[in-house]
Coordinates of C-alpha atoms in Angstrom, one line a residue:
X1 CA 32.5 49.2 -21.8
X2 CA 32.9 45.5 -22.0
X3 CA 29.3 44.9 -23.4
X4 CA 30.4 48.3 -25.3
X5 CA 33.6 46.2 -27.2
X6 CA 31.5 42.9 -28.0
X7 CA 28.7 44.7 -29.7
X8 CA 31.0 46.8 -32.1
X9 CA 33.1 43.7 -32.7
X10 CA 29.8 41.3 -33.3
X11 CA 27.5 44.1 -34.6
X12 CA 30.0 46.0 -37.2
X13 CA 31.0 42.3 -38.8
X14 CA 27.4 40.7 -39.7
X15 CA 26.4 44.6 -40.7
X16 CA 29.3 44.5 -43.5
X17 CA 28.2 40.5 -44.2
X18 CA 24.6 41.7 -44.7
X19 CA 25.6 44.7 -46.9
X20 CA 27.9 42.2 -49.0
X21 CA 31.0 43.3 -48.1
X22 CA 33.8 40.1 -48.6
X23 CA 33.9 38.0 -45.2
X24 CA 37.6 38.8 -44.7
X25 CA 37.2 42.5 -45.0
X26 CA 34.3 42.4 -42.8
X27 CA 36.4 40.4 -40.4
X28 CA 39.5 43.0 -40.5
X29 CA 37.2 46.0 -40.4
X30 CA 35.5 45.4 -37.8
X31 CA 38.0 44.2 -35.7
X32 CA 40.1 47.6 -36.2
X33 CA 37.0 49.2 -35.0
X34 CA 36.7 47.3 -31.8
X35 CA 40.3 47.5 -31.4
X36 CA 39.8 52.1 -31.9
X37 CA 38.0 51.8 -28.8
X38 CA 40.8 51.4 -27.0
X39 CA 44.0 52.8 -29.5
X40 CA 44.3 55.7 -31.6
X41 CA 44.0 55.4 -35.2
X42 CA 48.1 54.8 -36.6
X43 CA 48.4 52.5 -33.4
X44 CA 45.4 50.7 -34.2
X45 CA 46.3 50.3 -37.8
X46 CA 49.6 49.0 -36.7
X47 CA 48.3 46.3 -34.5
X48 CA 46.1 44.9 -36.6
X49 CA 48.3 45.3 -39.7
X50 CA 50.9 43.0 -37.3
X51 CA 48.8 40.5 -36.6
X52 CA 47.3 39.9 -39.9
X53 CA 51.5 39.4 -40.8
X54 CA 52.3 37.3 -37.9
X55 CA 49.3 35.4 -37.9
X56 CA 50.6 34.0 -41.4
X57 CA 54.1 33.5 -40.4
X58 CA 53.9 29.5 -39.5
X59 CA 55.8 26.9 -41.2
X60 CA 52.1 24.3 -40.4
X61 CA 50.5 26.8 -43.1
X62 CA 52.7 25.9 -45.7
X63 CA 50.7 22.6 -45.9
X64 CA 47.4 24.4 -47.2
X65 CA 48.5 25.4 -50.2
X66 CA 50.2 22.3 -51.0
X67 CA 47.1 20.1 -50.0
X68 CA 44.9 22.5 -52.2
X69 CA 47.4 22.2 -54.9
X70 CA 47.4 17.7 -54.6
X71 CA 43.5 18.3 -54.4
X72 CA 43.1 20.1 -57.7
X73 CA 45.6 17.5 -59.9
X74 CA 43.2 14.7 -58.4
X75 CA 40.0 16.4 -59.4
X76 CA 41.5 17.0 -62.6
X77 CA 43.6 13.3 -62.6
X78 CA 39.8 10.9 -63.8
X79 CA 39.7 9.9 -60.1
X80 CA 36.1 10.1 -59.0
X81 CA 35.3 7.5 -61.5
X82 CA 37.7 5.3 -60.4
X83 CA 36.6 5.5 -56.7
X84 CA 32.9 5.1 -57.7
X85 CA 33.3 2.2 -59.0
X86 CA 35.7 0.7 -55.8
X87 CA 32.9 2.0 -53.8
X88 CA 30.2 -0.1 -55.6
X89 CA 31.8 -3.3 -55.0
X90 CA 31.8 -2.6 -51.3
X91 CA 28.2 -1.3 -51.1
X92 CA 26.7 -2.5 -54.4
X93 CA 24.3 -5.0 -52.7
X94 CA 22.9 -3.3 -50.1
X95 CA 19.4 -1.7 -50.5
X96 CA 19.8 1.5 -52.6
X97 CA 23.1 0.6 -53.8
X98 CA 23.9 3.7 -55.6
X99 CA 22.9 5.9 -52.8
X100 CA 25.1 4.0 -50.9
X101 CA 27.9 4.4 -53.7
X102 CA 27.5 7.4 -53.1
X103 CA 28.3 7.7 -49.5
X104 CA 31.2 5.9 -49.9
X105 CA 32.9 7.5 -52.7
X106 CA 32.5 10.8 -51.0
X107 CA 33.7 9.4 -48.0
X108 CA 37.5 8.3 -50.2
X109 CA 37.2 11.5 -52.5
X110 CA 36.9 13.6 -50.0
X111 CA 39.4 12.2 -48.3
X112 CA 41.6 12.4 -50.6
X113 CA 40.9 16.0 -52.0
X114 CA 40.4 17.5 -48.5
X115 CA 37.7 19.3 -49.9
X116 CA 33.5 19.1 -49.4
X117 CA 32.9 21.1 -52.4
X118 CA 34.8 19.5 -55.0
X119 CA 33.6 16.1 -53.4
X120 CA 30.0 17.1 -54.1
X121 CA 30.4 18.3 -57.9
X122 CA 33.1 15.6 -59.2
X123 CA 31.3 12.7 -57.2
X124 CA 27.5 14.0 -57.7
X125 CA 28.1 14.9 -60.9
X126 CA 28.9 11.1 -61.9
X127 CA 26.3 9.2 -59.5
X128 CA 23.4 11.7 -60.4
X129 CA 22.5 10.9 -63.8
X130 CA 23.3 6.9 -62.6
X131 CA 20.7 7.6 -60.3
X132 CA 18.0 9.3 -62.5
X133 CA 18.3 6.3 -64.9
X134 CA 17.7 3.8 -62.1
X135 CA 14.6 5.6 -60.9
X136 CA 16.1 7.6 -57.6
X137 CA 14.6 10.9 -56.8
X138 CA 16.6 13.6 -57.9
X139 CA 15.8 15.0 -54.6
X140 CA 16.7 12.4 -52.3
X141 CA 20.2 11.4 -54.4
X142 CA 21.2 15.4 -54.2
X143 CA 20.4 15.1 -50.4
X144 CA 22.5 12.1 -50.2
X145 CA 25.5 13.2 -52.1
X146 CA 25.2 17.0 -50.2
X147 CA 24.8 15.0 -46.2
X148 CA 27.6 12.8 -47.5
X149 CA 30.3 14.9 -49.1
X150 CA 30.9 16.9 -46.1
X151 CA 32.9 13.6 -44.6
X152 CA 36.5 14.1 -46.3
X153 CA 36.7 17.0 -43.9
X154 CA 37.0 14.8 -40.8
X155 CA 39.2 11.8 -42.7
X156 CA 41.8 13.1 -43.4
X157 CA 43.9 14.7 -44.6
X158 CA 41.7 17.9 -43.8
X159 CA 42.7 21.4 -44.3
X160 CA 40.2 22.4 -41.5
X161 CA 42.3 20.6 -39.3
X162 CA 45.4 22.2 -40.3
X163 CA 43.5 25.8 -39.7
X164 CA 42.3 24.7 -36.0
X165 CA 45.6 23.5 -35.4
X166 CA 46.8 26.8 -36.1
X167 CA 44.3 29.0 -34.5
X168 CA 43.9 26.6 -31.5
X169 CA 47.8 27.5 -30.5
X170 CA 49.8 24.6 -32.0
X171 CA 47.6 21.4 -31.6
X172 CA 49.0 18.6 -32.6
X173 CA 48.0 17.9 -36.8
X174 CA 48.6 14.9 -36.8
X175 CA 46.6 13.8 -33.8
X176 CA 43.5 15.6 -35.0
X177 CA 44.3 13.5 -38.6
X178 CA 43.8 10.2 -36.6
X179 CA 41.4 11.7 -34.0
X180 CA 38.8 12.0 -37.4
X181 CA 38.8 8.6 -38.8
X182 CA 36.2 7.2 -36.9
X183 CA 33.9 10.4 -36.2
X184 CA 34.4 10.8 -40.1
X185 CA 33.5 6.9 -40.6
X186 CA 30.2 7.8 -38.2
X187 CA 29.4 10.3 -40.0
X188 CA 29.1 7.6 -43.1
X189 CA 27.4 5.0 -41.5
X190 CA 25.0 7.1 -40.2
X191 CA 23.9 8.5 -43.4
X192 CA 23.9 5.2 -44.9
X193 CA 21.9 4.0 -42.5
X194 CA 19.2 6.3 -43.3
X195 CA 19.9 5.7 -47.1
X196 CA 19.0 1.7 -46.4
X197 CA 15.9 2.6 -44.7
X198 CA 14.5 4.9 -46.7
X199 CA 15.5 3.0 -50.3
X200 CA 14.0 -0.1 -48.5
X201 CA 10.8 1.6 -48.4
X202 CA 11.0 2.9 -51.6
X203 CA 12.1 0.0 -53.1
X204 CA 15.2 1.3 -54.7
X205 CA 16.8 -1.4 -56.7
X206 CA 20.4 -3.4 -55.4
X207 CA 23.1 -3.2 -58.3
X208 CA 23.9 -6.8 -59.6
X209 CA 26.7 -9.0 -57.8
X210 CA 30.4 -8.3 -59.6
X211 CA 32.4 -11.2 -60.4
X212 CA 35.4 -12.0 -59.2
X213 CA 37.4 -10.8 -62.4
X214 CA 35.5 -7.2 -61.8
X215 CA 36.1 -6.7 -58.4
X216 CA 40.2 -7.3 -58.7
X217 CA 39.9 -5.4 -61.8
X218 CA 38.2 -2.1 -59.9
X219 CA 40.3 -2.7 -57.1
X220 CA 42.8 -2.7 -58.6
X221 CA 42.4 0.5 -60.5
X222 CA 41.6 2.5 -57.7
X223 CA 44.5 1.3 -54.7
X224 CA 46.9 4.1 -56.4
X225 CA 44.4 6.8 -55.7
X226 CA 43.9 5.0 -51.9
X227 CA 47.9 5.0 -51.4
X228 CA 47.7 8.6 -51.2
X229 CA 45.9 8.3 -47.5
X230 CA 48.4 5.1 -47.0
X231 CA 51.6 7.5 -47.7
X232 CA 50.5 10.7 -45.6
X233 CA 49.0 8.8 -42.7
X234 CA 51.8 6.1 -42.5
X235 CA 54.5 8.7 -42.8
X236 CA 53.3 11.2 -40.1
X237 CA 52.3 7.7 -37.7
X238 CA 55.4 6.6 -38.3
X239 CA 57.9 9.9 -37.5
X240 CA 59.3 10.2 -40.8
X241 CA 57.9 13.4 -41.8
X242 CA 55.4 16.1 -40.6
X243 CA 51.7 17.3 -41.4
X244 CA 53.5 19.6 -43.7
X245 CA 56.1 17.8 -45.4
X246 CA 53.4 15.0 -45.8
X247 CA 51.6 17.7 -47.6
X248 CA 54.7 18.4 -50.5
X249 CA 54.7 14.8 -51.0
X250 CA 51.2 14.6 -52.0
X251 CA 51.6 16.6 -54.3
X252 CA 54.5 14.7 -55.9
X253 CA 52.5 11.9 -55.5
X254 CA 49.5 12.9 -57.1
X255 CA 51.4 14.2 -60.0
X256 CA 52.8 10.9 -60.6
X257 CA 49.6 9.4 -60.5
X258 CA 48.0 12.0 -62.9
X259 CA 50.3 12.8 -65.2
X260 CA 52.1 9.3 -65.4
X261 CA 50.6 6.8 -64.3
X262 CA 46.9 7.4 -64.9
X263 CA 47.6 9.8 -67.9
X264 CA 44.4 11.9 -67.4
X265 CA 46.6 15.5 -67.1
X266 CA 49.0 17.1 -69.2
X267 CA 51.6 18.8 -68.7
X268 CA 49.9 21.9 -70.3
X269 CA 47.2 21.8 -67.8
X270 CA 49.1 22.2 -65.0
X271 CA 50.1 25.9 -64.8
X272 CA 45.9 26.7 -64.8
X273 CA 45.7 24.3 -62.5
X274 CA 48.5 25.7 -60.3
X275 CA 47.0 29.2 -61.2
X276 CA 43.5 27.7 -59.7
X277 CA 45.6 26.6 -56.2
X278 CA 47.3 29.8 -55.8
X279 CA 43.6 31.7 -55.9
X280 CA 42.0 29.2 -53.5
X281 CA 45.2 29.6 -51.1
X282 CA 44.9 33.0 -51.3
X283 CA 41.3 33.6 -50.3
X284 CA 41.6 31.2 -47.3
X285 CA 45.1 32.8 -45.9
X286 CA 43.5 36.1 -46.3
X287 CA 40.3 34.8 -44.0
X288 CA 43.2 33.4 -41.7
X289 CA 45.2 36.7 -41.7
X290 CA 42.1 38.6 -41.2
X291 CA 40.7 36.2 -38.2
X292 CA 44.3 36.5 -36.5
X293 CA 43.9 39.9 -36.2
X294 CA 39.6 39.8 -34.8
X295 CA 41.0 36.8 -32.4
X296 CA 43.6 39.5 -31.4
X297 CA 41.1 42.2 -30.7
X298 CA 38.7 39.7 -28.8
X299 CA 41.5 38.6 -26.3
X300 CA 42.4 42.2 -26.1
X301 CA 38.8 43.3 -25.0
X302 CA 38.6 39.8 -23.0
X303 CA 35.4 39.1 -24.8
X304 CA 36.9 35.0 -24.3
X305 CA 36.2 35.6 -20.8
X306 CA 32.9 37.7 -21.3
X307 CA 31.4 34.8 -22.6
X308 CA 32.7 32.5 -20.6
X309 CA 30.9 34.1 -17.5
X310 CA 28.0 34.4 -19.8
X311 CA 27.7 30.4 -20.4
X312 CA 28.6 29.6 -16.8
X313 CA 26.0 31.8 -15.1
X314 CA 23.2 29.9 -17.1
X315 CA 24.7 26.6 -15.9
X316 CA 27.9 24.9 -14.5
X317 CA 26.9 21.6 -16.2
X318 CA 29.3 20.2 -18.2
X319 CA 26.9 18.8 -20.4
X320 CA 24.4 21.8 -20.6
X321 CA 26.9 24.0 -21.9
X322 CA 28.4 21.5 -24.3
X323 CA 25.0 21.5 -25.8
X324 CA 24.6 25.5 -26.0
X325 CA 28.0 25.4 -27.6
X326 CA 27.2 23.1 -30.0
X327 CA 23.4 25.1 -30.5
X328 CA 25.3 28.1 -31.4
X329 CA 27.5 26.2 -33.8
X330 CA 25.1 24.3 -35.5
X331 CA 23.2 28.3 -35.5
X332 CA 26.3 30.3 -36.8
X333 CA 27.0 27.4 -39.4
X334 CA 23.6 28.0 -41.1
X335 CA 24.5 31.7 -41.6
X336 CA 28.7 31.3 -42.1
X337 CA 30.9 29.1 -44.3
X338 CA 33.0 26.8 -42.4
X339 CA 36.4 28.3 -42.7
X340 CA 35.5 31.5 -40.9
X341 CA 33.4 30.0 -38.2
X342 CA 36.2 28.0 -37.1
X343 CA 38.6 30.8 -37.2
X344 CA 36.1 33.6 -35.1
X345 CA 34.8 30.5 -32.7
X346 CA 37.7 28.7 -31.9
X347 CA 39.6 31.4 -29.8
X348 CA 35.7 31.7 -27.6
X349 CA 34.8 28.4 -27.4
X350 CA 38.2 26.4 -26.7
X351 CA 38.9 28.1 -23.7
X352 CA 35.4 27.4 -21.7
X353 CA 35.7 23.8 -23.2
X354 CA 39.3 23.4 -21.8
X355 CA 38.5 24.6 -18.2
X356 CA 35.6 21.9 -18.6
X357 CA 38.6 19.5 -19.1
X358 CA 37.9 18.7 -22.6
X359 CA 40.9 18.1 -24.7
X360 CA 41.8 20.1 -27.6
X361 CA 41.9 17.2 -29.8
X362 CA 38.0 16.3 -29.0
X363 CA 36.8 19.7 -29.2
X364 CA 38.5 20.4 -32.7
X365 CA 36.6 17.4 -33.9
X366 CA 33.8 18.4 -32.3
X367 CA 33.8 21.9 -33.7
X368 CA 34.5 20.6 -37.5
X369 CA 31.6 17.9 -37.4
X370 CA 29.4 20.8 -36.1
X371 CA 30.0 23.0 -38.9
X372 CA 30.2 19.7 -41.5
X373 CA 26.3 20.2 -41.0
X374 CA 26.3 23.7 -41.7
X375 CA 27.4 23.4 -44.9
X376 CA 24.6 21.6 -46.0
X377 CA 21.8 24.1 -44.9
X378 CA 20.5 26.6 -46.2
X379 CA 20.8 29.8 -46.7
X380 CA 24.3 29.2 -47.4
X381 CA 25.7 25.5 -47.0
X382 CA 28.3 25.7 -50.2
X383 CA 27.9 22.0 -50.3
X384 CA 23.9 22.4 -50.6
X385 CA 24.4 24.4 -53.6
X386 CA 26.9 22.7 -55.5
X387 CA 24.9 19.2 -54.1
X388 CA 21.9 20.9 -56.0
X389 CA 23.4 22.5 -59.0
X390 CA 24.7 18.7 -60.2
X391 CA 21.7 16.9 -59.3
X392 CA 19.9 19.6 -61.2
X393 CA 17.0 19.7 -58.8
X394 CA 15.8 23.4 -56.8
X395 CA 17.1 23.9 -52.8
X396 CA 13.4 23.9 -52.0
X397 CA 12.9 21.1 -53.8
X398 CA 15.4 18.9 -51.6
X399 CA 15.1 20.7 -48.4
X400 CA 12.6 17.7 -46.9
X401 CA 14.3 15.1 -47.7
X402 CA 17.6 16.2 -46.1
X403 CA 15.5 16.6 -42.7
X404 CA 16.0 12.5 -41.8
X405 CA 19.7 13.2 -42.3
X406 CA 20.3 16.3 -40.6
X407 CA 18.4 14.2 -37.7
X408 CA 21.5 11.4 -38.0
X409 CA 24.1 14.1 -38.8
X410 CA 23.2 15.7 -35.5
X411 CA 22.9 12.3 -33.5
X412 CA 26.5 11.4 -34.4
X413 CA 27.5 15.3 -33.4
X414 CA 26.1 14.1 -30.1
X415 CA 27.9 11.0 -29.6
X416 CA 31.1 12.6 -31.0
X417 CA 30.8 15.4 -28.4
X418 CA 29.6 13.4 -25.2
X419 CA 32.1 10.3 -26.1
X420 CA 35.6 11.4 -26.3
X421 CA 37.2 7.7 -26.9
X422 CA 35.5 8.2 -30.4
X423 CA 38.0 11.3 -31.1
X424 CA 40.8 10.3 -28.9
X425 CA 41.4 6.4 -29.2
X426 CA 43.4 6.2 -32.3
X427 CA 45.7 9.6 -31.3
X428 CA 46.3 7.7 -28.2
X429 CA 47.1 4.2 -29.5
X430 CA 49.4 5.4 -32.6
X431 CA 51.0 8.5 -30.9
X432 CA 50.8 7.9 -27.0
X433 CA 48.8 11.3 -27.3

């Protein structure tokens, strides 16, 4: 019967995925079938019905529309420019600078936007013409800007964190904010350090020194886009407000900076822009809604614990079921978008990791950087195709070289999953976590 439950649950959901029903319909179908097995029909209904409703009812949530919402007035607010050019006085003289550029304006746009996809299109959009002129493959700088834009989803602030927080029973936000700086910083320097091998080979020109005039001058220009990170991370370190809270006063922020200070939106763009918040909220609270209810079922059936005996009758190692964990993940990420991954994997995973005395903390870290890398593979890494549609080049076309950096991505996975300091130092120096 158990076996029974787990391949109705599992085998009705990728069915409806490979039929092309929506993901959260798929979810919330099939996890009233699983959940028939055991209720009548009205009951069943009910139950799920409930927990779709009370899986939504959490004040934590009310900071995912509000990030969305600062997110699209940046996008809109002539940011990526201004951080592009920040970014090439830090790495305009070393080999490959724009690839390097690159890196590092995805690594502060995505950090500010809390979002991989819009990362990709408003920074890749900029640097790959930049690039074309100064003789880069079109192939290699899309595989640079897709590897790199996934790294705003570890620095925060992160609206994957925000959902693992939630489906992970209450972790703390604000330590998994700090607990991705430096994974999120890995992530960079990994990437970059294949970007500096692979340009010195090639022979990828270095970008000219700046003076000093230029460097104040794009400093300068670009600290009131950085505040942003100063103002959320410093208020939530501090105590003076919470994850959410610091969420409403992004978006105050950012529409001071947009609309005032940088003058790049008007007031008459706002409602679409608002209009293009509410729809993006509204797909991912339905996925959440929908998973609250399949994480529901799964408990129900104990499929948790089904697994569980699974992994632990291959092997009690710590270490050798760390790595089939993070196997499947990096498997289930090729095939799922991020969002629902997290939201069907969390509530299977995070218990076998707790009773191997891994922290929360590490393992939602560990759980995001995993699926970072999914999003840049094919078949349907959203980052891989917006990465591709910019750089105007075909995914079969940049497929080899992303290899060397899925090689790095999955080195620093490694280190972020068999090294906890790397997640947990800075929760436990600024929060006593």
């Amino acid at each position: 019967m158990e076996w029974q439950v787990l391949i109705v649950l599992f085998g009705s959901f990728f069915i409806f995925l490979g039929i092309g029903v929506p993901i959260s319909f798929a979810i919330g179908i099939s996890s009233l079938f699983t959940v028939l097995l055991s209720l009548p029909f009205e009951p069943a209904i009910a139950v799920i019905s409930q927990k779709m409703a009370s899986g939504l009812d959490s004040f934590a949530l009310l900071a995912i529309p509000f990030f969305i919402l600062a997110g699209n007035i940046m996008n809109q607010g002539g940011i990526a420019m201004r951080l592009i050019m920040f970014a090439k006085v830090l790495g305009g003289r070393l080999p490959g600078s724009l690839a390097h550029v690159n890196i590092i304006a995805n690594m502060m746009f995505g950090a500010i936007s809390g979002s991989a996809v819009a990362s990709a299109a408003a920074v890749g959009g900029t640097m790959a013409p930049l690039q074309k002129k100064e003789g880069y493959d079109p192939a290699y700088s899309a595989a640079v800007n897709i590897t790199s834009c996934p790294t705003g989803l570890l620095i925060p602030p992160s609206n994957t964190f925000i959902v693992y927080s939630l489906i992970s029973g209450g972790t703390s936000i604000g330590a998994l904010f700090l607990a991705g700086y430096i994974p999120g910083l890995l992530m960079g320097l990994g990437l970059m350090t294949v970007a500096g091998i692979i340009a010195k080979r090639r022979n990828y020109p270095v970008d000219q020194r700046s003076s000093l005039s230029q460097v104040l001058t794009t400093t300068w220009r670009a600290l009131p886009s950085l505040g942003l990170i100063a103002v959320i991370m410093g208020g939530i370190i501090g105590g003076i407000f919470t994850a959410t809270e610091a969420s409403a006063i992004a978006v105050v922020y950012t529409l001071l900076l947009a609309v005032v200070f940088y003058r790049e939106v008007s007031l008459r763009q706002l409602p679409k822009i608002i209009l293009e918040s509410v729809v993006t909220t509204s797909i991912v609270l339905l996925l959440i809604g929908a998973s609250m209810g399949m994480s529901w079922a799964m408990a129900n059936a104990d499929i948790p614990y089904m697994i569980s005996d699974a992994l632990l009758a291959v092997s009690e190692n710590p270490i050798i079921i760390l790595l089939i964990i993070n196997l499947i993940l990096l498997i289930v990420g090729i095939f799922m978008d991020m969002t629902p991954a997290l939201l069907i994997f969390t509530p299977i995973f995070l218990p076998i990791a707790m009773d191997l005395g891994m922290d929360p903390v590490h393992f939602g870290v560990m759980m995001t950087f995993n699926l970072c890398i999914g999003i840049c593979t094919p078949p349907v890494g959203s980052a891989l195709f917006i990465g591709c549609s910019v750089g105007k080049v075909k995914i079969d076309k940049v497929v080899k070289p992303l290899l060397p950096f899925y090689a790095v991505l999955v080195i620093a996975l490694m280190l972020v999953t068999f090294i906890p300091k790397l997640s947990l130092a800075l929760p436990q120096y600024f929060l006593g976590y």
